[in-house]
mmCIF file of C-alpha atoms in Angstrom:
data_model
loop_
_atom_site.group_PDB
_atom_site.id
_atom_site.type_symbol
_atom_site.label_atom_id
_atom_site.label_comp_id
_atom_site.label_asym_id
_atom_site.label_seq_id
_atom_site.Cartn_x
_atom_site.Cartn_y
_atom_site.Cartn_z
ATOM 1 C CA MET A 1 -0.202 0.103 0.001
ATOM 2 C CA SER A 2 1.306 3.494 -0.849
ATOM 3 C CA ARG A 3 2.031 5.492 2.189
ATOM 4 C CA ASP A 4 2.437 8.869 0.057
ATOM 5 C CA LEU A 5 0.664 11.668 1.851
ATOM 6 C CA THR A 6 1.969 14.474 -0.131
ATOM 7 C CA GLY A 7 -0.628 17.396 0.051
ATOM 8 C CA THR A 8 -1.658 15.980 3.165
ATOM 9 C CA VAL A 9 -2.351 18.625 6.183
ATOM 10 C CA ALA A 10 -1.570 17.308 9.452
ATOM 11 C CA LEU A 11 -1.714 18.638 13.247
ATOM 12 C CA VAL A 12 0.172 16.873 15.793
ATOM 13 C CA ALA A 13 -0.919 18.547 19.317
ATOM 14 C CA GLY A 14 1.890 17.584 21.992
ATOM 15 C CA GLY A 15 4.104 16.917 19.580
ATOM 16 C CA THR A 16 7.339 17.775 21.416
ATOM 17 C CA ARG A 17 8.504 14.324 22.210
ATOM 18 C CA GLY A 18 7.712 10.633 22.517
ATOM 19 C CA ALA A 19 5.299 8.946 20.425
ATOM 20 C CA SER A 20 3.879 12.173 19.256
ATOM 21 C CA ARG A 21 7.129 13.741 18.078
ATOM 22 C CA ALA A 22 7.672 10.242 15.915
ATOM 23 C CA ILE A 23 4.231 10.694 14.670
ATOM 24 C CA ALA A 24 4.771 13.970 13.172
ATOM 25 C CA VAL A 25 8.127 12.764 11.556
ATOM 26 C CA GLU A 26 6.702 9.750 10.115
ATOM 27 C CA LEU A 27 3.832 11.787 8.812
ATOM 28 C CA GLY A 28 6.365 14.317 7.135
ATOM 29 C CA ARG A 29 8.386 11.282 5.836
ATOM 30 C CA SER A 30 5.424 10.395 3.884
ATOM 31 C CA GLY A 31 5.316 13.955 2.571
ATOM 32 C CA ALA A 32 2.478 15.859 4.656
ATOM 33 C CA THR A 33 2.900 19.211 6.212
ATOM 34 C CA VAL A 34 2.774 18.779 9.733
ATOM 35 C CA TYR A 35 1.902 21.471 12.419
ATOM 36 C CA VAL A 36 3.564 20.536 15.562
ATOM 37 C CA THR A 37 2.342 22.258 18.807
ATOM 38 C CA GLY A 38 3.170 21.845 22.212
ATOM 39 C CA ARG A 39 4.183 24.067 25.447
ATOM 40 C CA THR A 40 7.902 23.699 25.238
ATOM 41 C CA SER A 41 9.857 25.709 22.689
ATOM 42 C CA GLY A 42 13.259 27.372 22.583
ATOM 43 C CA THR A 43 12.482 30.055 24.779
ATOM 44 C CA HIS A 44 9.897 28.219 27.310
ATOM 45 C CA ARG A 45 9.716 24.983 29.196
ATOM 46 C CA SER A 46 6.570 23.375 30.423
ATOM 47 C CA GLU A 47 6.357 21.821 33.681
ATOM 48 C CA VAL A 48 7.700 18.671 32.367
ATOM 49 C CA ASP A 49 10.910 20.473 32.435
ATOM 50 C CA ARG A 50 12.652 18.335 29.573
ATOM 51 C CA PRO A 51 15.053 19.797 26.773
ATOM 52 C CA GLU A 52 13.049 18.670 23.768
ATOM 53 C CA THR A 53 11.205 21.373 21.901
ATOM 54 C CA ILE A 54 8.419 21.772 19.114
ATOM 55 C CA GLU A 55 11.150 23.567 17.025
ATOM 56 C CA GLN A 56 13.300 20.655 16.951
ATOM 57 C CA THR A 57 10.335 18.404 15.956
ATOM 58 C CA ALA A 58 9.359 20.395 13.270
ATOM 59 C CA GLU A 59 13.079 20.616 12.101
ATOM 60 C CA LEU A 60 12.852 16.634 11.900
ATOM 61 C CA VAL A 61 9.839 16.605 10.208
ATOM 62 C CA THR A 62 11.346 18.842 7.502
ATOM 63 C CA GLU A 63 14.565 16.818 7.582
ATOM 64 C CA ALA A 64 12.562 13.508 6.924
ATOM 65 C CA GLY A 65 11.013 15.302 3.858
ATOM 66 C CA GLY A 66 7.847 17.005 4.799
ATOM 67 C CA THR A 67 7.133 20.381 5.957
ATOM 68 C CA GLY A 68 7.371 20.979 9.755
ATOM 69 C CA VAL A 69 5.792 24.212 11.422
ATOM 70 C CA ALA A 70 6.165 24.828 15.007
ATOM 71 C CA VAL A 71 3.193 26.684 16.800
ATOM 72 C CA ARG A 72 3.718 27.249 20.707
ATOM 73 C CA VAL A 73 0.371 26.353 22.264
ATOM 74 C CA ASP A 74 -1.100 25.442 25.772
ATOM 75 C CA HIS A 75 -4.052 23.262 24.751
ATOM 76 C CA LEU A 76 -5.625 23.795 28.200
ATOM 77 C CA ALA A 77 -6.127 27.545 27.161
ATOM 78 C CA PRO A 78 -8.892 27.976 24.770
ATOM 79 C CA ASP A 79 -7.789 31.157 23.303
ATOM 80 C CA GLN A 80 -4.663 29.883 22.181
ATOM 81 C CA VAL A 81 -6.100 26.771 20.576
ATOM 82 C CA ARG A 82 -8.693 29.027 19.032
ATOM 83 C CA GLY A 83 -5.629 31.129 17.554
ATOM 84 C CA LEU A 84 -4.221 27.954 16.383
ATOM 85 C CA ALA A 85 -7.197 26.838 14.563
ATOM 86 C CA GLU A 86 -7.542 30.456 12.888
ATOM 87 C CA ARG A 87 -3.817 30.289 11.770
ATOM 88 C CA VAL A 88 -4.239 26.788 10.149
ATOM 89 C CA ASP A 89 -7.503 28.146 8.546
ATOM 90 C CA SER A 90 -5.471 30.854 7.096
ATOM 91 C CA GLU A 91 -2.694 29.162 5.622
ATOM 92 C CA GLN A 92 -4.160 25.869 4.786
ATOM 93 C CA GLY A 93 -7.894 26.147 4.828
ATOM 94 C CA ARG A 94 -8.133 22.447 6.575
ATOM 95 C CA ILE A 95 -6.759 19.906 8.635
ATOM 96 C CA ASP A 96 -6.556 16.327 7.025
ATOM 97 C CA VAL A 97 -5.223 14.395 9.972
ATOM 98 C CA LEU A 98 -5.507 15.728 13.488
ATOM 99 C CA VAL A 99 -3.348 13.679 16.469
ATOM 100 C CA ASP A 100 -3.933 14.688 19.901
ATOM 101 C CA GLY A 101 -1.059 13.667 22.037
ATOM 102 C CA VAL A 102 -1.332 16.499 24.506
ATOM 103 C CA TRP A 103 -0.182 14.943 27.990
ATOM 104 C CA GLY A 104 2.805 15.982 30.265
ATOM 105 C CA GLY A 105 1.216 14.604 33.155
ATOM 106 C CA ASP A 106 3.641 11.822 34.041
ATOM 107 C CA GLY A 107 5.339 13.909 36.863
ATOM 108 C CA HIS A 108 2.061 13.815 38.591
ATOM 109 C CA LEU A 109 1.237 10.428 38.414
ATOM 110 C CA GLY A 110 1.759 9.222 42.115
ATOM 111 C CA TRP A 111 2.692 5.812 41.466
ATOM 112 C CA GLY A 112 0.419 3.286 43.636
ATOM 113 C CA LYS A 113 -1.290 6.118 45.977
ATOM 114 C CA PRO A 114 -4.957 5.866 46.519
ATOM 115 C CA VAL A 115 -6.705 9.065 45.618
ATOM 116 C CA TRP A 116 -7.066 10.186 49.257
ATOM 117 C CA GLU A 117 -3.116 10.048 49.585
ATOM 118 C CA HIS A 118 -2.513 11.446 46.142
ATOM 119 C CA SER A 119 -2.013 15.144 45.589
ATOM 120 C CA LEU A 120 -5.270 16.515 44.622
ATOM 121 C CA GLU A 121 -3.560 19.402 42.664
ATOM 122 C CA ALA A 122 -1.693 16.546 40.709
ATOM 123 C CA SER A 123 -4.827 14.512 40.140
ATOM 124 C CA LEU A 124 -6.843 17.031 38.915
ATOM 125 C CA ARG A 125 -3.893 18.491 36.710
ATOM 126 C CA MET A 126 -3.777 14.963 34.991
ATOM 127 C CA VAL A 127 -7.500 14.956 34.493
ATOM 128 C CA ARG A 128 -7.265 18.591 33.035
ATOM 129 C CA LEU A 129 -4.239 17.459 30.634
ATOM 130 C CA GLY A 130 -5.809 14.061 29.821
ATOM 131 C CA ILE A 131 -9.457 15.186 29.290
ATOM 132 C CA ASP A 132 -10.213 18.926 29.089
ATOM 133 C CA ALA A 133 -7.028 19.658 27.133
ATOM 134 C CA HIS A 134 -8.449 17.209 24.524
ATOM 135 C CA ILE A 135 -11.911 18.390 24.443
ATOM 136 C CA ILE A 136 -10.678 22.022 24.015
ATOM 137 C CA THR A 137 -8.658 20.812 21.082
ATOM 138 C CA ALA A 138 -11.450 18.978 19.521
ATOM 139 C CA HIS A 139 -13.968 21.764 19.827
ATOM 140 C CA HIS A 140 -11.546 24.326 18.036
ATOM 141 C CA LEU A 141 -9.910 22.129 15.325
ATOM 142 C CA LEU A 142 -12.447 19.679 14.207
ATOM 143 C CA PRO A 143 -14.298 22.202 12.159
ATOM 144 C CA LEU A 144 -11.467 22.096 10.117
ATOM 145 C CA VAL A 145 -11.160 18.433 9.870
ATOM 146 C CA ILE A 146 -14.899 18.018 8.913
ATOM 147 C CA ARG A 147 -14.556 20.644 6.152
ATOM 148 C CA GLY A 148 -13.735 17.843 3.623
ATOM 149 C CA PRO A 149 -14.783 14.052 3.869
ATOM 150 C CA GLY A 150 -12.440 11.301 5.006
ATOM 151 C CA GLY A 151 -10.498 13.258 7.812
ATOM 152 C CA LEU A 152 -8.897 11.201 10.390
ATOM 153 C CA VAL A 153 -8.592 11.873 14.203
ATOM 154 C CA VAL A 154 -6.159 10.147 16.574
ATOM 155 C CA GLU A 155 -6.459 10.279 20.129
ATOM 156 C CA MET A 156 -3.255 9.156 21.957
ATOM 157 C CA THR A 157 -3.261 7.206 25.057
ATOM 158 C CA ASP A 158 -1.828 4.454 27.237
ATOM 159 C CA GLY A 159 -3.230 0.845 27.187
ATOM 160 C CA THR A 160 -5.717 -0.939 24.950
ATOM 161 C CA ALA A 161 -9.279 -0.786 25.648
ATOM 162 C CA GLU A 162 -9.263 -4.297 26.887
ATOM 163 C CA TYR A 163 -6.348 -3.743 29.135
ATOM 164 C CA ASN A 164 -7.848 -0.494 30.664
ATOM 165 C CA ALA A 165 -11.202 -2.402 31.040
ATOM 166 C CA ALA A 166 -9.576 -3.167 34.796
ATOM 167 C CA PHE A 167 -8.164 -0.579 37.063
ATOM 168 C CA ARG A 168 -4.204 -0.113 36.344
ATOM 169 C CA LYS A 169 -3.122 -1.217 39.735
ATOM 170 C CA GLY A 170 -0.034 0.354 40.784
ATOM 171 C CA THR A 171 -0.716 3.814 38.815
ATOM 172 C CA SER A 172 -3.092 6.154 40.330
ATOM 173 C CA LEU A 173 -6.996 6.999 39.895
ATOM 174 C CA ALA A 174 -6.513 10.263 38.110
ATOM 175 C CA PHE A 175 -3.858 8.873 35.829
ATOM 176 C CA TYR A 176 -6.271 5.728 34.965
ATOM 177 C CA VAL A 177 -9.169 7.955 34.267
ATOM 178 C CA ALA A 178 -7.302 10.522 32.317
ATOM 179 C CA LYS A 179 -5.692 7.677 29.904
ATOM 180 C CA ALA A 180 -9.046 5.565 29.903
ATOM 181 C CA ALA A 181 -10.966 8.669 28.806
ATOM 182 C CA ALA A 182 -9.269 8.192 25.280
ATOM 183 C CA HIS A 183 -11.458 5.166 24.426
ATOM 184 C CA HIS A 184 -14.506 7.172 25.035
ATOM 185 C CA LEU A 185 -13.321 9.985 23.222
ATOM 186 C CA ALA A 186 -12.686 7.973 20.255
ATOM 187 C CA LEU A 187 -16.084 6.446 20.559
ATOM 188 C CA ALA A 188 -17.891 9.928 20.742
ATOM 189 C CA LEU A 189 -15.720 11.530 17.921
ATOM 190 C CA ALA A 190 -16.374 8.569 15.673
ATOM 191 C CA GLU A 191 -20.106 9.239 16.109
ATOM 192 C CA GLU A 192 -20.084 12.805 16.013
ATOM 193 C CA THR A 193 -18.078 13.096 12.667
ATOM 194 C CA ARG A 194 -19.700 10.088 11.118
ATOM 195 C CA GLU A 195 -21.724 12.097 8.748
ATOM 196 C CA HIS A 196 -18.807 13.762 7.536
ATOM 197 C CA ARG A 197 -17.190 10.467 6.865
ATOM 198 C CA CYS A 198 -14.169 11.055 9.061
ATOM 199 C CA THR A 199 -12.407 8.363 10.980
ATOM 200 C CA ALA A 200 -11.648 8.656 14.825
ATOM 201 C CA VAL A 201 -9.663 6.221 16.724
ATOM 202 C CA ALA A 202 -7.665 5.895 19.958
ATOM 203 C CA MET A 203 -4.112 4.990 19.698
ATOM 204 C CA THR A 204 -1.579 3.306 22.044
ATOM 205 C CA PRO A 205 2.191 2.637 21.962
ATOM 206 C CA GLY A 206 3.307 -0.501 23.490
ATOM 207 C CA TRP A 207 6.267 -0.168 26.387
ATOM 208 C CA LEU A 208 7.527 3.133 24.664
ATOM 209 C CA ARG A 209 11.401 3.639 24.621
ATOM 210 C CA SER A 210 10.658 7.591 24.888
ATOM 211 C CA GLU A 211 13.305 9.946 25.629
ATOM 212 C CA ALA A 212 12.091 9.863 29.337
ATOM 213 C CA MET A 213 11.922 6.161 29.498
ATOM 214 C CA LEU A 214 15.574 5.903 28.151
ATOM 215 C CA ASP A 215 16.831 8.416 30.484
ATOM 216 C CA VAL A 216 15.059 6.399 33.270
ATOM 217 C CA PHE A 217 17.353 3.436 32.528
ATOM 218 C CA GLY A 218 20.341 5.574 31.732
ATOM 219 C CA VAL A 219 20.551 4.211 27.932
ATOM 220 C CA THR A 220 20.106 5.478 24.477
ATOM 221 C CA GLU A 221 18.320 4.031 21.609
ATOM 222 C CA ASP A 222 21.561 2.417 20.282
ATOM 223 C CA ASN A 223 22.408 0.764 23.403
ATOM 224 C CA TRP A 224 18.845 0.260 25.032
ATOM 225 C CA ARG A 225 19.441 -3.281 25.406
ATOM 226 C CA ASP A 226 21.541 -2.711 28.402
ATOM 227 C CA ALA A 227 18.653 -1.879 30.327
ATOM 228 C CA LEU A 228 17.503 -5.365 30.443
ATOM 229 C CA ALA A 229 19.811 -6.395 33.313
ATOM 230 C CA GLU A 230 17.802 -4.036 35.257
ATOM 231 C CA GLN A 231 14.244 -4.812 33.687
ATOM 232 C CA PRO A 232 14.065 -7.874 31.633
ATOM 233 C CA HIS A 233 10.865 -7.344 30.384
ATOM 234 C CA PHE A 234 11.971 -4.242 28.803
ATOM 235 C CA ALA A 235 13.013 -6.542 25.654
ATOM 236 C CA ILE A 236 9.314 -6.136 24.457
ATOM 237 C CA SER A 237 10.099 -2.147 24.302
ATOM 238 C CA GLU A 238 9.771 -0.529 21.040
ATOM 239 C CA SER A 239 11.026 2.885 19.360
ATOM 240 C CA PRO A 240 8.406 5.809 19.094
ATOM 241 C CA ALA A 241 9.127 5.430 15.159
ATOM 242 C CA PHE A 242 6.892 2.147 15.522
ATOM 243 C CA THR A 243 4.109 4.248 16.664
ATOM 244 C CA GLY A 244 4.970 6.822 14.107
ATOM 245 C CA ARG A 245 4.949 4.343 11.170
ATOM 246 C CA ALA A 246 1.532 3.121 12.529
ATOM 247 C CA VAL A 247 -0.217 6.427 12.353
ATOM 248 C CA ALA A 248 1.292 7.116 8.979
ATOM 249 C CA ALA A 249 -0.067 3.782 7.600
ATOM 250 C CA LEU A 250 -3.234 4.400 8.994
ATOM 251 C CA ALA A 251 -3.274 7.978 7.590
ATOM 252 C CA ALA A 252 -2.516 6.310 4.318
ATOM 253 C CA ASP A 253 -5.286 3.792 4.127
ATOM 254 C CA PRO A 254 -8.316 4.694 2.288
ATOM 255 C CA GLU A 255 -10.250 2.127 4.111
ATOM 256 C CA ARG A 256 -9.287 3.311 7.801
ATOM 257 C CA ALA A 257 -12.982 4.027 8.261
ATOM 258 C CA ARG A 258 -13.305 0.541 9.202
ATOM 259 C CA PHE A 259 -11.256 1.162 12.598
ATOM 260 C CA SER A 260 -13.512 4.284 13.578
ATOM 261 C CA GLY A 261 -14.434 4.115 17.271
ATOM 262 C CA GLN A 262 -11.710 1.673 17.835
ATOM 263 C CA THR A 263 -8.692 1.841 20.031
ATOM 264 C CA LEU A 264 -5.716 0.705 17.891
ATOM 265 C CA ASN A 265 -2.174 -0.278 19.108
ATOM 266 C CA SER A 266 1.193 -0.437 17.303
ATOM 267 C CA GLY A 267 1.875 -4.094 17.194
ATOM 268 C CA GLN A 268 -1.688 -4.517 15.929
ATOM 269 C CA LEU A 269 -1.237 -2.273 13.159
ATOM 270 C CA ALA A 270 2.185 -3.755 12.086
ATOM 271 C CA GLU A 271 0.444 -7.049 11.625
ATOM 272 C CA ILE A 272 -2.078 -5.339 9.276
ATOM 273 C CA TYR A 273 0.181 -2.879 7.382
ATOM 274 C CA GLY A 274 3.456 -4.822 7.288
ATOM 275 C CA PHE A 275 5.762 -2.276 8.897
ATOM 276 C CA THR A 276 8.364 -2.902 11.603
ATOM 277 C CA ASP A 277 10.186 -1.168 14.100
ATOM 278 C CA LEU A 278 13.843 0.035 13.525
ATOM 279 C CA ASP A 279 15.355 -3.175 14.180
ATOM 280 C CA GLY A 280 13.010 -4.946 11.852
ATOM 281 C CA SER A 281 10.823 -6.645 14.551
ATOM 282 C CA ARG A 282 7.161 -6.203 15.200
ATOM 283 C CA PRO A 283 6.885 -5.968 18.829
ATOM 284 C CA ASP A 284 3.375 -6.913 20.081
ATOM 285 C CA GLY A 285 3.670 -5.168 23.457
ATOM 286 C CA TRP A 286 0.154 -5.140 24.909
ATOM 287 C CA ARG A 287 -0.138 -9.108 24.057
ATOM 288 C CA TYR A 288 3.170 -9.829 25.905
ATOM 289 C CA VAL A 289 2.372 -7.522 29.040
ATOM 290 C CA THR A 290 -0.851 -9.550 29.472
ATOM 291 C CA GLU A 291 0.316 -12.986 28.824
ATOM 292 C CA VAL A 292 3.969 -12.569 30.005
ATOM 293 C CA GLN A 293 4.658 -9.771 32.381
ATOM 294 C CA ASP A 294 1.441 -9.638 34.221
ATOM 295 C CA ALA A 295 1.161 -13.381 34.227
ATOM 296 C CA GLY A 296 4.411 -13.633 36.264
ATOM 297 C CA ARG A 297 6.446 -15.611 33.685
ATOM 298 C CA PRO A 298 10.122 -15.066 32.903
ATOM 299 C CA ALA A 299 11.026 -12.466 30.197
ATOM 300 C CA ASP A 300 10.988 -14.245 26.832
ATOM 301 C CA THR A 301 9.902 -12.173 23.693
ATOM 302 C CA THR A 302 9.640 -15.097 21.431
ATOM 303 C CA GLY A 303 6.581 -15.434 19.405
ATOM 304 C CA TYR A 304 5.932 -11.481 20.464
ATOM 305 C CA ARG A 305 8.372 -9.742 18.491
#
């Protein structure tokens, strides 16, 4: 299947780093013009306090063969998102692919703390980042997506709908609610945009080797396997490019409407579309987590990548 997205206008909200950055780059690699938004620019850092910037992502998009445009936006600020919509409308007249990867709440997670012990401020902040910001973004940007038939909306999350059907023990209530909300956002957006022949899905990576995750283990993308000594199950991890390739393949699929309302994952789409991770493998992360890691079995990726 051709993955040529030349002439496609995409917007990746929260595209500063991680899977969203890789999605922006892979859309660009397929020829798209990609607007990259987020709170961290060359002159301002968000609460995440990491060095990656939207300008860097836009540069990577352009280097890959697309056209990257960085726009600093706080997606919790309706006026800023409205201004973003007005700018894209003026410059492009539409959005063909909208990816909402807004998050930045990992620093508030409070691993394993029940809601009464968890910081209330941090809990509410995660809900705001994971739900409010996504609704604000949809409100202002969807009019550009539905302007023509066949638009694609991707709500980024953590976990498949099946995995998140039960509480994620060891996380926290607000994190769980914020991430599980993406499944319902996809269902609602699929229904609300149906008459415009749009496709709306939720999308989750597997165990993502994001910039932050690599830093946690003190490794790089080149030597990430050194982390297996500390965490053997990290063997199932995947690069951000794997999710980027998944979304780019979905965007190029003329039959993608068959997925509308569903929560998809990178390993699932790799089997459907035939792409691989950077090392040539196809990690099936969520099946591994369920069948091996959570089942208490020894780390072994045989049959899972």
